[in-house]
Short mmCIF file of C-alpha atoms in Angstrom, two decimals:
data_model
loop_
_atom_site.label_atom_id
_atom_site.label_comp_id
_atom_site.label_asym_id
_atom_site.label_seq_id
_atom_site.Cartn_x
_atom_site.Cartn_y
_atom_site.Cartn_z
CA MET A 1 101.22 105.30 99.98
CA LEU A 2 104.93 104.58 99.58
CA HIS A 3 106.66 104.55 96.20
CA SER A 4 107.54 100.86 96.64
CA ASP A 5 103.94 99.97 97.49
CA ILE A 6 102.67 101.54 94.28
CA LEU A 7 105.37 99.80 92.26
CA ASN A 8 104.56 96.41 93.75
CA THR A 9 100.83 96.91 93.30
CA LEU A 10 101.07 97.84 89.63
CA GLY A 11 103.79 95.29 88.89
CA ALA A 12 101.73 92.50 90.41
CA GLU A 13 98.59 93.64 88.56
CA ILE A 14 100.39 93.57 85.22
CA ALA A 15 102.14 90.26 85.94
CA GLY A 16 98.90 88.71 87.19
CA GLY A 17 96.81 89.86 84.24
CA ASP A 18 94.58 92.29 86.13
CA LEU A 19 96.08 94.91 83.83
CA ALA A 20 96.18 93.28 80.41
CA ALA A 21 98.44 93.92 77.45
CA GLY A 22 97.09 96.91 75.56
CA ASP A 23 95.53 98.60 78.58
CA VAL A 24 96.38 102.29 78.73
CA LEU A 25 97.32 104.02 81.97
CA THR A 26 97.68 107.75 82.52
CA LEU A 27 99.64 109.62 85.15
CA ALA A 28 96.56 111.59 86.15
CA GLU A 29 94.44 108.50 86.75
CA LEU A 30 97.17 106.74 88.69
CA ALA A 31 97.93 109.80 90.80
CA GLU A 32 94.25 110.01 91.72
CA ARG A 33 93.99 106.28 92.40
CA PHE A 34 96.95 106.20 94.80
CA ASN A 35 96.48 109.74 96.10
CA VAL A 36 100.05 110.76 95.31
CA SER A 37 101.72 113.32 93.09
CA ARG A 38 102.33 112.75 89.40
CA THR A 39 106.05 112.93 90.15
CA VAL A 40 105.81 109.80 92.30
CA VAL A 41 103.71 107.99 89.71
CA ARG A 42 106.08 109.04 86.92
CA GLU A 43 109.04 107.48 88.76
CA VAL A 44 107.13 104.23 89.31
CA MET A 45 106.15 104.02 85.66
CA ARG A 46 109.73 104.74 84.62
CA ILE A 47 110.83 101.64 86.53
CA LEU A 48 108.08 99.53 84.96
CA GLU A 49 109.13 100.84 81.56
CA THR A 50 112.75 99.77 82.13
CA LEU A 51 111.39 96.30 82.93
CA GLY A 52 109.50 96.25 79.63
CA MET A 53 106.10 96.07 81.31
CA VAL A 54 104.76 99.40 80.00
CA ARG A 55 105.66 101.70 77.14
CA ALA A 56 105.11 105.42 77.06
CA LYS A 57 103.66 107.00 73.95
CA ARG A 58 103.05 110.69 73.44
CA ARG A 59 99.37 111.72 73.56
CA VAL A 60 98.37 108.16 74.44
CA GLY A 61 99.76 107.39 77.86
CA LEU A 62 101.45 104.27 79.15
CA THR A 63 100.46 101.06 77.43
CA VAL A 64 100.79 97.72 79.21
CA GLN A 65 103.07 95.42 77.22
CA PRO A 66 102.73 91.65 76.58
CA ALA A 67 104.82 89.24 78.63
CA GLY A 68 107.19 88.72 75.72
CA SER A 69 108.47 92.26 76.24
CA TRP A 70 109.16 91.91 79.97
CA SER A 71 112.56 91.44 81.61
CA VAL A 72 111.44 88.01 82.72
CA LEU A 73 114.70 87.16 84.51
CA ASP A 74 114.65 90.26 86.68
CA PRO A 75 114.10 89.13 90.31
CA GLN A 76 111.36 91.73 90.80
CA VAL A 77 109.42 90.52 87.76
CA ILE A 78 109.85 86.92 88.89
CA ALA A 79 108.46 87.80 92.32
CA TRP A 80 105.42 89.51 90.79
CA ARG A 81 104.73 86.60 88.46
CA LEU A 82 105.06 84.07 91.25
CA ALA A 83 102.48 86.04 93.23
CA GLY A 84 99.93 85.73 90.42
CA ALA A 85 97.39 83.13 89.42
CA GLY A 86 99.76 81.34 87.03
CA ARG A 87 102.54 81.02 89.59
CA ALA A 88 102.96 77.24 89.29
CA GLU A 89 103.47 77.46 85.51
CA GLN A 90 105.90 80.35 86.02
CA LEU A 91 107.81 78.32 88.57
CA ARG A 92 107.82 75.41 86.13
CA SER A 93 109.46 77.44 83.35
CA LEU A 94 112.02 78.89 85.75
CA THR A 95 112.86 75.43 87.05
CA GLN A 96 113.45 74.32 83.47
CA LEU A 97 116.02 77.10 83.27
CA ARG A 98 117.68 75.85 86.45
CA VAL A 99 117.79 72.29 85.09
CA ALA A 100 119.65 73.55 82.02
CA LEU A 101 121.91 75.93 83.94
CA GLU A 102 123.03 74.59 87.32
CA PRO A 103 124.65 71.28 86.34
CA THR A 104 126.99 73.16 84.00
CA ALA A 105 127.64 75.77 86.69
CA ALA A 106 128.50 72.94 89.10
CA ARG A 107 130.96 71.43 86.63
CA LEU A 108 132.63 74.81 86.20
CA ALA A 109 132.73 75.44 89.95
CA ALA A 110 134.44 72.09 90.51
CA SER A 111 136.97 72.93 87.78
CA THR A 112 137.84 76.47 88.84
CA GLY A 113 136.07 77.32 92.09
CA GLN A 114 137.21 74.69 94.61
CA HIS A 115 137.77 77.52 97.10
CA ALA A 116 133.98 77.58 97.58
CA GLY A 117 133.92 73.90 98.51
CA PRO A 118 134.40 74.20 102.31
CA GLU A 119 131.57 76.70 102.66
CA LEU A 120 129.31 74.61 100.44
CA VAL A 121 130.05 71.56 102.61
CA GLN A 122 129.16 73.54 105.75
CA LEU A 123 125.94 74.83 104.21
CA ALA A 124 124.88 71.35 103.09
CA ALA A 125 125.57 69.98 106.58
CA ARG A 126 123.42 72.69 108.13
CA MET A 127 120.64 71.94 105.64
CA ARG A 128 120.73 68.32 106.81
CA GLN A 129 120.53 69.37 110.47
CA LEU A 130 117.55 71.62 109.85
CA GLY A 131 115.83 69.04 107.69
CA GLU A 132 116.22 66.33 110.33
CA GLN A 133 114.60 68.72 112.83
CA GLY A 134 111.63 69.27 110.53
CA LEU A 135 112.69 72.82 109.73
CA GLY A 136 113.06 72.50 105.98
CA ASP A 137 110.28 75.00 105.34
CA THR A 138 111.68 77.74 107.58
CA PRO A 139 113.29 81.09 106.68
CA GLU A 140 116.65 79.82 107.99
CA TYR A 141 116.60 76.80 105.70
CA LEU A 142 115.61 79.01 102.76
CA ALA A 143 118.44 81.45 103.48
CA ILE A 144 120.99 78.61 103.53
CA ASP A 145 119.57 77.09 100.36
CA VAL A 146 119.76 80.47 98.62
CA ARG A 147 123.35 80.95 99.77
CA PHE A 148 124.27 77.44 98.57
CA HIS A 149 122.93 77.94 95.06
CA THR A 150 124.22 81.51 94.84
CA LEU A 151 127.71 80.26 95.66
CA LEU A 152 127.30 77.48 93.12
CA LEU A 153 126.50 79.98 90.36
CA THR A 154 129.12 82.59 91.30
CA SER A 155 132.17 80.52 92.22
CA GLY A 156 132.99 79.24 88.73
CA GLY A 157 134.00 82.63 87.37
CA ASN A 158 131.32 82.82 84.65
CA GLU A 159 129.73 86.27 84.82
CA MET A 160 126.61 85.06 82.97
CA PHE A 161 125.89 82.41 85.59
CA ALA A 162 126.65 84.89 88.37
CA ALA A 163 124.20 87.40 86.88
CA LEU A 164 121.39 84.85 87.22
CA ALA A 165 122.01 84.18 90.92
CA GLY A 166 119.38 86.70 91.96
CA SER A 167 116.83 85.11 89.65
CA VAL A 168 117.50 81.66 91.07
CA ALA A 169 117.25 83.04 94.61
CA GLU A 170 113.78 84.40 93.78
CA VAL A 171 112.78 81.00 92.39
CA LEU A 172 113.86 79.29 95.60
CA THR A 173 111.90 81.85 97.59
CA GLY A 174 108.88 81.26 95.38
CA ARG A 175 109.03 77.51 95.98
CA THR A 176 108.92 78.10 99.72
CA LYS A 177 106.03 80.57 99.46
CA LEU A 178 104.08 78.05 97.38
CA GLY A 179 104.60 75.38 100.04
CA LEU A 180 106.79 73.20 97.82
CA THR A 181 109.67 73.04 100.30
CA PRO A 182 108.85 70.24 102.74
CA ALA A 183 109.49 70.49 106.46
CA HIS A 184 111.38 67.19 106.16
CA PRO A 185 113.33 67.35 102.88
CA ALA A 186 113.78 64.09 101.01
CA HIS A 187 116.88 62.22 102.14
CA THR A 188 118.15 61.94 98.56
CA ALA A 189 117.83 65.70 98.03
CA VAL A 190 119.91 66.50 101.10
CA GLU A 191 122.42 63.80 100.25
CA ASN A 192 122.86 65.14 96.72
CA HIS A 193 123.52 68.64 98.07
CA GLU A 194 126.23 67.17 100.31
CA GLU A 195 127.78 65.11 97.53
CA LEU A 196 127.69 68.10 95.20
CA ALA A 197 129.52 70.22 97.77
CA ARG A 198 132.17 67.54 98.31
CA ALA A 199 132.69 67.10 94.57
CA ILE A 200 133.35 70.83 94.19
CA GLU A 201 135.68 70.81 97.19
CA VAL A 202 137.85 68.04 95.71
CA GLY A 203 137.62 69.38 92.17
CA ASP A 204 135.62 66.58 90.54
CA PRO A 205 133.59 68.24 87.74
CA VAL A 206 131.92 65.06 86.48
CA ARG A 207 130.59 64.11 89.91
CA ALA A 208 129.61 67.71 90.65
CA GLU A 209 127.55 67.91 87.48
CA ALA A 210 125.87 64.57 88.17
CA HIS A 211 124.82 65.50 91.70
CA ALA A 212 123.64 68.97 90.64
CA ARG A 213 121.46 67.29 88.04
CA ALA A 214 120.12 64.90 90.69
CA VAL A 215 119.23 67.86 92.94
CA LEU A 216 117.30 69.47 90.11
CA ASP A 217 115.56 66.21 89.17
CA THR A 218 113.95 66.20 92.63
CA VAL A 219 112.97 69.85 92.36
CA TRP A 220 111.58 69.35 88.87
CA ALA A 221 109.37 66.47 90.00
CA GLU A 222 107.89 68.62 92.79
CA VAL A 223 107.30 71.65 90.57
CA ASP A 224 105.92 69.62 87.66
CA TYR A 225 103.42 67.95 89.98
CA ALA A 226 102.32 71.32 91.39
CA SER A 227 101.91 72.65 87.85
CA GLN A 228 99.72 69.71 86.88
CA VAL A 229 97.58 70.20 89.98
CA GLU A 230 97.10 73.89 89.18
CA ARG A 231 96.16 73.14 85.57
CA GLY A 232 93.67 70.56 86.80
CA ARG A 233 92.08 73.07 89.14
CA SER A 234 91.73 75.62 86.36
CA THR A 235 90.08 73.15 83.98
CA PRO A 236 86.28 73.43 83.86
CA GLU A 237 84.50 70.32 85.09
#
């Protein structure tokens, strides 16, 4: 088994709760389970430890840590959590972060990053074309959406916003995997992407912030509904 396969298996098991906080893992047991050397397992666990998901303790082994210790904004951790049973709630909390973050990033981009405007306009136009063709749930649409929001977060010159671009990209990917990106995107959502791009191009921070907030309002409604559905399914009858 490949190093990356072991990492993804254990990361997903911890994120999904199959390995609970307090569970103890040993290199010997893991090496036997995956039929690999302890050296391979040690490297995997070192990565999980840097992500706060396990902690090594002499004469004990590696103890699974509670979610509060994890690097929850790391794209890898986000991907593992979105693959688990509580993915809709995870997506909900991440979307709350986007709601708080992206309108301000849009205002900043319009103030200092107008150079990104032409590309944003082109990306929004392509999103409209794909959406009108019923291709809003395709890999191409996702790639353009990721590029659009990455540019939004990185063009304003704030290194904190830029550092979160990978996290937001993983959230967008998670939405698509959960089937929350419709084949025919809502007209208002596409229109707000276009207006946001134009506002950044002409350097209008107030309008850019308003349209970024409108984009996220649509996303929030979709994610909040999915979260309510999942909670309803998990409630005993």
